[in-house]
């Protein structure tokens, strides 16, 4: 499996390598806006970036929200703390949809642009992580997914994006969106790099009671399962390309099986009900005097003070806080929130049965990366429906990986492989096998040795 | 959402909207709630609610105070008066 971390660390580099890398990243950041700020200096380790909702000690963490602007955490997230300082060099925080609330990476100021076509979105919410991975040759990004925030931008930007089993990586130091759905994951240009970093950051953490020490397995199956309902609504060009991809996999010894999972399309409203309910409580802590953005007029009454502070939320954050508060209302929670939790149980059971027979394979997204102007004009339900393929594994906490399998009109197309709980290595190794005979394309290679 | 209910929810979650935002969000919310209501078409009453996607063994920490490593660093994010975080009047 390709992994360039060790070879990078062992390689002899020119004396001015770090300075050149910094300048190249700065120039590309001016063009694609993937980082929140340029770093002053880059160390000698393997370059890594961090999504802006994951805390790095002494570096502003705003989750791309105005309400957190200026917040500087005095601690590292566990995932960051576990990266050996001598082996990894921090290059900056990456932009994202505000608090992870978005599909296209455009719910933030000065949003990132797609390195394959600047008129198109990067995908979100780990927008800057994907764009940075697409332009920097030797690089990993510590990203995060709630409902598809790693797979979607990985697909649109033509990189590899891995989301581990829920609980496999500690969430300590993550600025929450939805606690029961958030997973810290990894993006890079190869499955080998991802496996290397995953082994460093995973494992139980006493500071996150939802993290677990369950052994990670590799029950690798040569059986691939296509869920027919997930193919509904996919762009015809992607479907044709996906059929060719399946044929190629068959020639490599894989068998393809088609299955149906009743009501799988209901996973989208199920996910949004749970995530909005949890977001509405998590975002309640932003009150204008403890973190980030400050209201300085303390003569105001309690309610006015908090309402003024929360005016810093973007439109999508306001919409989701309102909806999340509504679905938790007394008298309504049985209809929405509790029903959604029961549905999640049902989907976990049905999908686990399917995953015991092999990996689920599909295109990652139903379309190529849309133009920015088109994405911005979609109504909320059309936007939420774009997550139809990435939501089921995220809702149920299954490990999954997105990797490029074709290019259409110069734009990358991603495939998503899903496995059962704690069988994370199987999807990483599957992507690694694919990379042995398919070359990923990139328009930029900052820091190439 | 029934008339007046959105205003109550906005007050509960302390979100202020301009009239334009209110008009847009109220239309969006009605459509989204209609979409959410489609989950009623499924029968899942026999399933227990999944508060987490995996089974997490119960872990309780000792009931004792644990000092945070960098309190001054933490307090730098707030307006401080005599080591207390300053907030609004109640």
mmCIF file of C-alpha atoms in Angstrom, chain A residues 27-381:
data_model
loop_
_atom_site.group_PDB
_atom_site.id
_atom_site.type_symbol
_atom_site.label_atom_id
_atom_site.label_comp_id
_atom_site.label_asym_id
_atom_site.label_seq_id
_atom_site.Cartn_x
_atom_site.Cartn_y
_atom_site.Cartn_z
ATOM 1 C CA UNK A 27 0.384 31.339 -3.039
ATOM 2 C CA UNK A 28 -2.112 28.503 -3.399
ATOM 3 C CA UNK A 29 -4.033 29.689 -0.353
ATOM 4 C CA UNK A 30 -4.405 33.104 -1.950
ATOM 5 C CA UNK A 31 -5.952 31.344 -4.947
ATOM 6 C CA UNK A 32 -8.092 28.644 -3.295
ATOM 7 C CA UNK A 33 -8.677 29.988 0.258
ATOM 8 C CA UNK A 34 -8.335 26.598 1.915
ATOM 9 C CA UNK A 35 -6.585 27.743 5.109
ATOM 10 C CA UNK A 36 -7.844 30.189 7.725
ATOM 11 C CA UNK A 37 -4.428 31.847 7.917
ATOM 12 C CA UNK A 38 -0.909 31.341 6.648
ATOM 13 C CA UNK A 39 1.501 29.911 9.229
ATOM 14 C CA UNK A 40 4.676 31.785 10.136
ATOM 15 C CA UNK A 41 6.934 28.764 9.846
ATOM 16 C CA UNK A 42 6.663 25.080 8.963
ATOM 17 C CA UNK A 43 8.614 22.401 10.801
ATOM 18 C CA UNK A 44 10.573 19.553 9.256
ATOM 19 C CA UNK A 45 7.951 16.849 9.796
ATOM 20 C CA UNK A 46 5.314 15.552 7.414
ATOM 21 C CA UNK A 47 2.914 18.455 6.652
ATOM 22 C CA UNK A 48 -0.544 18.252 8.221
ATOM 23 C CA UNK A 49 -3.509 20.579 8.404
ATOM 24 C CA UNK A 50 -6.419 20.540 10.829
ATOM 25 C CA UNK A 51 -10.076 21.333 10.241
ATOM 26 C CA UNK A 52 -11.009 24.526 12.045
ATOM 27 C CA UNK A 53 -13.385 22.776 14.479
ATOM 28 C CA UNK A 54 -10.545 20.734 16.009
ATOM 29 C CA UNK A 55 -8.462 22.432 18.691
ATOM 30 C CA UNK A 56 -4.757 23.073 18.219
ATOM 31 C CA UNK A 57 -3.133 24.702 21.250
ATOM 32 C CA UNK A 58 -2.530 28.421 20.760
ATOM 33 C CA UNK A 59 -4.159 28.576 17.312
ATOM 34 C CA UNK A 60 -7.522 30.255 16.758
ATOM 35 C CA UNK A 61 -10.349 27.718 16.406
ATOM 36 C CA UNK A 62 -13.521 29.329 15.090
ATOM 37 C CA UNK A 63 -15.219 26.393 13.304
ATOM 38 C CA UNK A 64 -15.511 29.057 10.560
ATOM 39 C CA UNK A 65 -18.150 30.850 12.650
ATOM 40 C CA UNK A 66 -18.117 34.540 13.480
ATOM 41 C CA UNK A 67 -19.442 33.719 16.928
ATOM 42 C CA UNK A 68 -16.168 31.942 17.758
ATOM 43 C CA UNK A 69 -13.840 34.419 16.078
ATOM 44 C CA UNK A 70 -10.858 35.065 18.308
ATOM 45 C CA UNK A 71 -11.257 31.917 20.405
ATOM 46 C CA UNK A 72 -7.822 30.421 21.107
ATOM 47 C CA UNK A 73 -7.869 27.005 22.829
ATOM 48 C CA UNK A 74 -5.150 26.437 25.429
ATOM 49 C CA UNK A 75 -5.017 22.694 24.674
ATOM 50 C CA UNK A 76 -4.706 20.202 21.844
ATOM 51 C CA UNK A 77 -7.456 17.841 20.749
ATOM 52 C CA UNK A 78 -6.455 14.256 21.545
ATOM 53 C CA UNK A 79 -6.118 13.445 17.832
ATOM 54 C CA UNK A 80 -3.576 16.259 17.522
ATOM 55 C CA UNK A 81 -1.802 15.401 20.776
ATOM 56 C CA UNK A 82 -1.240 11.848 19.532
ATOM 57 C CA UNK A 83 0.635 12.931 16.386
ATOM 58 C CA UNK A 84 4.353 12.790 17.255
ATOM 59 C CA UNK A 85 5.684 16.358 17.159
ATOM 60 C CA UNK A 86 8.994 15.266 15.659
ATOM 61 C CA UNK A 87 7.258 13.547 12.728
ATOM 62 C CA UNK A 88 4.467 15.956 11.788
ATOM 63 C CA UNK A 89 4.566 19.653 10.894
ATOM 64 C CA UNK A 90 1.445 21.793 11.312
ATOM 65 C CA UNK A 91 0.700 23.978 8.295
ATOM 66 C CA UNK A 92 -2.614 25.557 9.329
ATOM 67 C CA UNK A 93 -6.316 25.287 10.093
ATOM 68 C CA UNK A 94 -8.670 24.537 7.224
ATOM 69 C CA UNK A 95 -11.900 26.333 6.398
ATOM 70 C CA UNK A 96 -15.247 24.604 6.669
ATOM 71 C CA UNK A 97 -18.970 25.194 6.599
ATOM 72 C CA UNK A 98 -19.859 27.004 9.814
ATOM 73 C CA UNK A 99 -19.831 24.369 12.618
ATOM 74 C CA UNK A 100 -19.988 21.702 9.879
ATOM 75 C CA UNK A 101 -23.469 22.802 8.837
ATOM 76 C CA UNK A 102 -23.317 22.406 5.080
ATOM 77 C CA UNK A 103 -22.825 20.169 2.077
ATOM 78 C CA UNK A 104 -20.902 22.409 -0.297
ATOM 79 C CA UNK A 105 -18.316 24.231 1.820
ATOM 80 C CA UNK A 106 -19.829 27.639 1.083
ATOM 81 C CA UNK A 107 -21.393 28.420 4.491
ATOM 82 C CA UNK A 108 -18.437 30.518 5.648
ATOM 83 C CA UNK A 109 -16.648 33.738 4.788
ATOM 84 C CA UNK A 110 -14.275 33.622 1.818
ATOM 85 C CA UNK A 111 -15.007 29.933 1.231
ATOM 86 C CA UNK A 112 -12.531 27.557 -0.447
ATOM 87 C CA UNK A 113 -12.562 26.982 -4.217
ATOM 88 C CA UNK A 114 -12.213 23.641 -5.966
ATOM 89 C CA UNK A 115 -8.633 23.131 -7.262
ATOM 90 C CA UNK A 116 -10.020 21.255 -10.275
ATOM 91 C CA UNK A 117 -12.290 24.156 -11.266
ATOM 92 C CA UNK A 118 -12.406 27.381 -9.293
ATOM 93 C CA UNK A 119 -16.022 27.998 -10.320
ATOM 94 C CA UNK A 120 -17.107 24.851 -8.524
ATOM 95 C CA UNK A 121 -17.589 24.048 -4.843
ATOM 96 C CA UNK A 122 -15.125 21.919 -2.899
ATOM 97 C CA UNK A 123 -17.902 20.147 -1.051
ATOM 98 C CA UNK A 124 -18.249 20.320 2.694
ATOM 99 C CA UNK A 125 -18.074 20.619 5.402
ATOM 100 C CA UNK A 126 -14.342 19.701 5.473
ATOM 101 C CA UNK A 127 -13.905 21.974 2.470
ATOM 102 C CA UNK A 128 -10.448 23.398 3.142
ATOM 103 C CA UNK A 129 -9.065 19.998 4.182
ATOM 104 C CA UNK A 130 -9.981 18.521 0.799
ATOM 105 C CA UNK A 131 -8.714 21.542 -1.157
ATOM 106 C CA UNK A 132 -5.421 21.533 0.785
ATOM 107 C CA UNK A 133 -4.988 17.806 0.128
ATOM 108 C CA UNK A 134 -5.651 18.370 -3.567
ATOM 109 C CA UNK A 135 -2.907 20.991 -3.885
ATOM 110 C CA UNK A 136 -0.187 19.817 -1.444
ATOM 111 C CA UNK A 137 1.627 16.654 -2.494
ATOM 112 C CA UNK A 138 2.892 15.342 0.841
ATOM 113 C CA UNK A 139 0.137 16.101 3.312
ATOM 114 C CA UNK A 140 -2.576 14.728 5.575
ATOM 115 C CA UNK A 141 -5.507 16.637 6.962
ATOM 116 C CA UNK A 142 -7.207 15.857 10.239
ATOM 117 C CA UNK A 143 -10.840 16.382 9.279
ATOM 118 C CA UNK A 144 -14.260 15.564 10.731
ATOM 119 C CA UNK A 145 -17.509 14.109 9.484
ATOM 120 C CA UNK A 146 -21.023 14.270 10.881
ATOM 121 C CA UNK A 147 -23.157 13.302 7.866
ATOM 122 C CA UNK A 148 -20.668 13.132 5.012
ATOM 123 C CA UNK A 149 -18.309 16.009 5.683
ATOM 124 C CA UNK A 150 -15.245 13.963 4.747
ATOM 125 C CA UNK A 151 -16.565 11.794 1.911
ATOM 126 C CA UNK A 152 -18.318 14.620 0.047
ATOM 127 C CA UNK A 153 -15.371 17.054 -0.260
ATOM 128 C CA UNK A 154 -12.969 14.144 -0.811
ATOM 129 C CA UNK A 155 -15.087 13.098 -3.787
ATOM 130 C CA UNK A 156 -15.454 16.611 -5.229
ATOM 131 C CA UNK A 157 -11.734 17.399 -4.826
ATOM 132 C CA UNK A 158 -10.402 14.010 -5.943
ATOM 133 C CA UNK A 159 -8.659 12.937 -2.726
ATOM 134 C CA UNK A 160 -8.994 10.014 -0.325
ATOM 135 C CA UNK A 161 -11.209 10.668 2.692
ATOM 136 C CA UNK A 162 -11.618 8.207 5.553
ATOM 137 C CA UNK A 163 -14.278 8.359 8.266
ATOM 138 C CA UNK A 164 -13.661 5.816 11.063
ATOM 139 C CA UNK A 165 -16.160 3.902 13.145
ATOM 140 C CA UNK A 166 -17.885 6.191 15.640
ATOM 141 C CA UNK A 167 -15.853 6.126 18.856
ATOM 142 C CA UNK A 168 -12.652 4.778 17.290
ATOM 143 C CA UNK A 169 -11.024 8.233 17.469
ATOM 144 C CA UNK A 170 -11.461 10.479 20.501
ATOM 145 C CA UNK A 171 -13.596 13.573 20.020
ATOM 146 C CA UNK A 172 -11.901 15.432 22.872
ATOM 147 C CA UNK A 173 -11.054 18.893 21.554
ATOM 148 C CA UNK A 174 -13.618 18.777 18.772
ATOM 149 C CA UNK A 175 -16.068 21.684 18.628
ATOM 150 C CA UNK A 176 -19.305 19.688 18.633
ATOM 151 C CA UNK A 177 -21.968 19.788 15.984
ATOM 152 C CA UNK A 178 -23.848 16.572 16.874
ATOM 153 C CA UNK A 179 -22.229 14.418 19.547
ATOM 154 C CA UNK A 180 -23.701 11.082 18.518
ATOM 155 C CA UNK A 181 -22.675 11.593 14.881
ATOM 156 C CA UNK A 182 -19.340 13.455 14.905
ATOM 157 C CA UNK A 183 -16.242 11.470 13.914
ATOM 158 C CA UNK A 184 -12.692 12.768 13.511
ATOM 159 C CA UNK A 185 -11.179 11.298 10.326
ATOM 160 C CA UNK A 186 -8.374 11.759 7.840
ATOM 161 C CA UNK A 187 -7.812 12.976 4.292
ATOM 162 C CA UNK A 188 -4.737 12.392 2.175
ATOM 163 C CA UNK A 189 -3.676 11.341 -1.311
ATOM 164 C CA UNK A 190 -3.303 7.662 -0.442
ATOM 165 C CA UNK A 191 -4.942 5.004 1.693
ATOM 166 C CA UNK A 192 -1.500 4.126 3.062
ATOM 167 C CA UNK A 193 -1.037 7.593 4.558
ATOM 168 C CA UNK A 194 -4.484 7.356 6.096
ATOM 169 C CA UNK A 195 -3.770 3.980 7.692
ATOM 170 C CA UNK A 196 -0.508 5.305 9.118
ATOM 171 C CA UNK A 197 -2.188 8.302 10.753
ATOM 172 C CA UNK A 198 -5.276 6.358 11.855
ATOM 173 C CA UNK A 199 -3.085 3.976 13.837
ATOM 174 C CA UNK A 200 -1.512 6.946 15.610
ATOM 175 C CA UNK A 201 -4.679 8.790 16.606
ATOM 176 C CA UNK A 202 -7.207 6.026 17.320
ATOM 177 C CA UNK A 203 -7.988 4.349 20.636
ATOM 178 C CA UNK A 204 -9.757 4.986 23.901
ATOM 179 C CA UNK A 205 -9.263 8.319 25.601
ATOM 180 C CA UNK A 206 -10.202 8.941 29.228
ATOM 181 C CA UNK A 207 -11.210 12.474 28.233
ATOM 182 C CA UNK A 208 -13.924 11.200 25.845
ATOM 183 C CA UNK A 209 -16.297 8.705 27.417
ATOM 184 C CA UNK A 210 -17.660 7.726 23.993
ATOM 185 C CA UNK A 211 -14.239 6.619 22.734
ATOM 186 C CA UNK A 212 -13.581 2.888 22.835
ATOM 187 C CA UNK A 213 -10.637 0.508 22.740
ATOM 188 C CA UNK A 214 -12.316 -2.083 20.503
ATOM 189 C CA UNK A 215 -9.799 -3.838 18.292
ATOM 190 C CA UNK A 216 -9.865 -2.710 14.666
ATOM 191 C CA UNK A 217 -10.282 -5.615 12.277
ATOM 192 C CA UNK A 218 -9.760 -6.358 8.608
ATOM 193 C CA UNK A 219 -12.446 -8.822 7.621
ATOM 194 C CA UNK A 220 -11.698 -8.280 3.982
ATOM 195 C CA UNK A 221 -14.332 -9.596 1.638
ATOM 196 C CA UNK A 222 -14.232 -9.995 -2.101
ATOM 197 C CA UNK A 223 -17.998 -9.441 -2.147
ATOM 198 C CA UNK A 224 -19.213 -5.928 -2.972
ATOM 199 C CA UNK A 225 -22.818 -4.928 -2.446
ATOM 200 C CA UNK A 226 -24.692 -2.251 -4.357
ATOM 201 C CA UNK A 227 -27.772 -0.893 -2.575
ATOM 202 C CA UNK A 228 -30.154 -0.208 -5.432
ATOM 203 C CA UNK A 229 -32.079 2.625 -3.746
ATOM 204 C CA UNK A 230 -28.839 4.569 -3.270
ATOM 205 C CA UNK A 231 -28.438 4.667 -7.051
ATOM 206 C CA UNK A 232 -31.669 6.670 -7.490
ATOM 207 C CA UNK A 233 -31.104 10.220 -8.652
ATOM 208 C CA UNK A 234 -27.438 9.812 -9.551
ATOM 209 C CA UNK A 235 -26.169 11.702 -12.607
ATOM 210 C CA UNK A 236 -26.317 9.366 -15.635
ATOM 211 C CA UNK A 237 -22.680 10.028 -16.550
ATOM 212 C CA UNK A 238 -21.595 8.968 -13.073
ATOM 213 C CA UNK A 239 -23.782 5.856 -13.245
ATOM 214 C CA UNK A 240 -22.211 4.787 -16.550
ATOM 215 C CA UNK A 241 -18.750 5.404 -15.185
ATOM 216 C CA UNK A 242 -19.630 3.496 -11.999
ATOM 217 C CA UNK A 243 -20.739 0.495 -14.073
ATOM 218 C CA UNK A 244 -17.325 0.498 -15.764
ATOM 219 C CA UNK A 245 -15.699 0.720 -12.322
ATOM 220 C CA UNK A 246 -17.678 -2.316 -11.130
ATOM 221 C CA UNK A 247 -16.616 -4.246 -14.239
ATOM 222 C CA UNK A 248 -13.010 -3.391 -13.497
ATOM 223 C CA UNK A 249 -13.428 -4.601 -9.913
ATOM 224 C CA UNK A 250 -14.945 -7.849 -11.189
ATOM 225 C CA UNK A 251 -11.887 -8.338 -13.378
ATOM 226 C CA UNK A 252 -9.809 -7.931 -10.197
ATOM 227 C CA UNK A 253 -11.669 -10.809 -8.571
ATOM 228 C CA UNK A 254 -14.522 -9.054 -6.798
ATOM 229 C CA UNK A 255 -18.120 -10.244 -7.048
ATOM 230 C CA UNK A 256 -20.945 -7.713 -7.246
ATOM 231 C CA UNK A 257 -24.272 -8.266 -5.507
ATOM 232 C CA UNK A 258 -27.344 -6.028 -5.666
ATOM 233 C CA UNK A 259 -29.555 -5.642 -2.603
ATOM 234 C CA UNK A 260 -32.424 -3.507 -1.408
ATOM 235 C CA UNK A 261 -32.815 -2.013 2.065
ATOM 236 C CA UNK A 262 -36.381 -0.936 2.835
ATOM 237 C CA UNK A 263 -36.854 2.731 3.732
ATOM 238 C CA UNK A 264 -33.132 3.559 3.408
ATOM 239 C CA UNK A 265 -34.169 6.882 1.850
ATOM 240 C CA UNK A 266 -35.678 7.813 5.232
ATOM 241 C CA UNK A 267 -32.154 7.911 6.636
ATOM 242 C CA UNK A 268 -31.898 11.508 5.356
ATOM 243 C CA UNK A 269 -34.722 13.034 7.436
ATOM 244 C CA UNK A 270 -33.705 10.713 10.302
ATOM 245 C CA UNK A 271 -30.172 12.094 10.218
ATOM 246 C CA UNK A 272 -31.257 15.719 9.983
ATOM 247 C CA UNK A 273 -33.691 15.411 12.880
ATOM 248 C CA UNK A 274 -31.037 13.907 15.175
ATOM 249 C CA UNK A 275 -28.254 16.239 14.039
ATOM 250 C CA UNK A 276 -30.373 19.390 14.345
ATOM 251 C CA UNK A 277 -31.647 18.354 17.780
ATOM 252 C CA UNK A 278 -28.086 17.837 18.984
ATOM 253 C CA UNK A 279 -26.784 20.973 17.241
ATOM 254 C CA UNK A 280 -29.424 23.131 18.897
ATOM 255 C CA UNK A 281 -28.167 22.089 22.338
ATOM 256 C CA UNK A 282 -24.463 22.203 21.444
ATOM 257 C CA UNK A 283 -24.694 25.688 19.969
ATOM 258 C CA UNK A 284 -26.481 26.947 23.083
ATOM 259 C CA UNK A 285 -23.108 27.391 24.760
ATOM 260 C CA UNK A 286 -22.174 30.326 22.491
ATOM 261 C CA UNK A 287 -23.432 33.139 24.621
ATOM 262 C CA UNK A 288 -21.146 36.060 23.866
ATOM 263 C CA UNK A 289 -19.010 36.159 26.999
ATOM 264 C CA UNK A 290 -17.145 32.868 27.374
ATOM 265 C CA UNK A 291 -15.809 31.948 23.927
ATOM 266 C CA UNK A 292 -14.876 33.962 20.872
ATOM 267 C CA UNK A 293 -17.102 36.868 19.843
ATOM 268 C CA UNK A 294 -17.848 39.162 22.758
ATOM 269 C CA UNK A 295 -20.744 41.385 23.638
ATOM 270 C CA UNK A 296 -19.278 44.102 25.827
ATOM 271 C CA UNK A 297 -22.441 45.893 26.917
ATOM 272 C CA UNK A 298 -23.093 44.155 30.211
ATOM 273 C CA UNK A 299 -25.949 46.523 31.058
ATOM 274 C CA UNK A 300 -28.184 44.536 28.748
ATOM 275 C CA UNK A 301 -30.634 42.049 30.162
ATOM 276 C CA UNK A 302 -29.900 38.342 30.069
ATOM 277 C CA UNK A 303 -32.118 37.541 27.049
ATOM 278 C CA UNK A 304 -31.099 40.555 24.945
ATOM 279 C CA UNK A 305 -27.436 39.874 25.661
ATOM 280 C CA UNK A 306 -27.628 36.278 24.445
ATOM 281 C CA UNK A 307 -29.835 37.123 21.459
ATOM 282 C CA UNK A 308 -27.390 39.817 20.347
ATOM 283 C CA UNK A 309 -24.461 37.416 20.624
ATOM 284 C CA UNK A 310 -26.221 34.721 18.625
ATOM 285 C CA UNK A 311 -26.904 37.187 15.824
ATOM 286 C CA UNK A 312 -23.373 36.196 14.733
ATOM 287 C CA UNK A 313 -24.649 32.794 13.607
ATOM 288 C CA UNK A 314 -25.010 32.353 9.860
ATOM 289 C CA UNK A 315 -28.376 31.652 8.262
ATOM 290 C CA UNK A 316 -27.946 27.854 8.163
ATOM 291 C CA UNK A 317 -26.915 27.741 11.817
ATOM 292 C CA UNK A 318 -29.984 29.784 12.771
ATOM 293 C CA UNK A 319 -32.246 27.536 10.693
ATOM 294 C CA UNK A 320 -30.886 24.370 12.295
ATOM 295 C CA UNK A 321 -30.983 25.747 15.845
ATOM 296 C CA UNK A 322 -34.636 26.711 15.336
ATOM 297 C CA UNK A 323 -35.562 23.338 13.838
ATOM 298 C CA UNK A 324 -33.557 21.422 16.435
ATOM 299 C CA UNK A 325 -35.279 23.302 19.231
ATOM 300 C CA UNK A 326 -38.666 22.612 17.633
ATOM 301 C CA UNK A 327 -38.207 18.846 17.208
ATOM 302 C CA UNK A 328 -37.207 18.564 20.879
ATOM 303 C CA UNK A 329 -40.321 20.429 22.044
ATOM 304 C CA UNK A 330 -42.469 18.800 24.691
ATOM 305 C CA UNK A 331 -45.288 16.974 22.932
ATOM 306 C CA UNK A 332 -43.361 16.722 19.666
ATOM 307 C CA UNK A 333 -40.210 14.830 20.539
ATOM 308 C CA UNK A 334 -41.949 11.448 20.201
ATOM 309 C CA UNK A 335 -42.997 12.361 16.682
ATOM 310 C CA UNK A 336 -39.572 13.495 15.559
ATOM 311 C CA UNK A 337 -36.580 12.945 17.836
ATOM 312 C CA UNK A 338 -37.509 9.627 19.481
ATOM 313 C CA UNK A 339 -38.863 8.251 16.225
ATOM 314 C CA UNK A 340 -35.576 9.171 14.523
ATOM 315 C CA UNK A 341 -33.581 7.381 17.246
ATOM 316 C CA UNK A 342 -35.669 4.219 16.736
ATOM 317 C CA UNK A 343 -35.164 4.490 12.996
ATOM 318 C CA UNK A 344 -31.413 4.737 13.547
ATOM 319 C CA UNK A 345 -31.609 1.415 15.451
ATOM 320 C CA UNK A 346 -33.459 -0.126 12.546
ATOM 321 C CA UNK A 347 -30.935 1.124 9.974
ATOM 322 C CA UNK A 348 -28.001 -0.109 12.090
ATOM 323 C CA UNK A 349 -29.557 -3.580 12.225
ATOM 324 C CA UNK A 350 -30.434 -3.736 8.506
ATOM 325 C CA UNK A 351 -27.124 -2.340 7.321
ATOM 326 C CA UNK A 352 -25.126 -4.544 9.712
ATOM 327 C CA UNK A 353 -26.833 -7.616 8.223
ATOM 328 C CA UNK A 354 -25.859 -6.435 4.753
ATOM 329 C CA UNK A 355 -22.302 -5.544 5.761
ATOM 330 C CA UNK A 356 -21.755 -9.000 7.218
ATOM 331 C CA UNK A 357 -21.837 -10.197 3.590
ATOM 332 C CA UNK A 358 -19.348 -7.676 2.163
ATOM 333 C CA UNK A 359 -18.550 -4.010 1.613
ATOM 334 C CA UNK A 360 -21.222 -1.623 0.369
ATOM 335 C CA UNK A 361 -19.969 0.195 -2.716
ATOM 336 C CA UNK A 362 -21.482 3.229 -4.476
ATOM 337 C CA UNK A 363 -20.554 6.531 -6.014
ATOM 338 C CA UNK A 364 -19.892 8.941 -3.131
ATOM 339 C CA UNK A 365 -22.037 11.800 -4.430
ATOM 340 C CA UNK A 366 -24.969 11.879 -6.856
ATOM 341 C CA UNK A 367 -23.346 14.571 -9.028
ATOM 342 C CA UNK A 368 -20.045 16.149 -9.953
ATOM 343 C CA UNK A 369 -19.064 19.153 -7.848
ATOM 344 C CA UNK A 370 -21.723 21.742 -8.728
ATOM 345 C CA UNK A 371 -20.974 25.302 -9.783
ATOM 346 C CA UNK A 372 -20.881 27.670 -6.806
ATOM 347 C CA UNK A 373 -23.768 29.771 -8.105
ATOM 348 C CA UNK A 374 -25.917 26.657 -8.602
ATOM 349 C CA UNK A 375 -25.131 25.217 -5.171
ATOM 350 C CA UNK A 376 -25.957 28.530 -3.501
ATOM 351 C CA UNK A 377 -29.393 28.680 -5.085
ATOM 352 C CA UNK A 378 -30.564 25.203 -4.022
ATOM 353 C CA UNK A 379 -33.346 25.095 -1.434
ATOM 354 C CA UNK A 380 -32.570 23.345 1.892
ATOM 355 C CA UNK A 381 -34.261 20.026 1.059
#
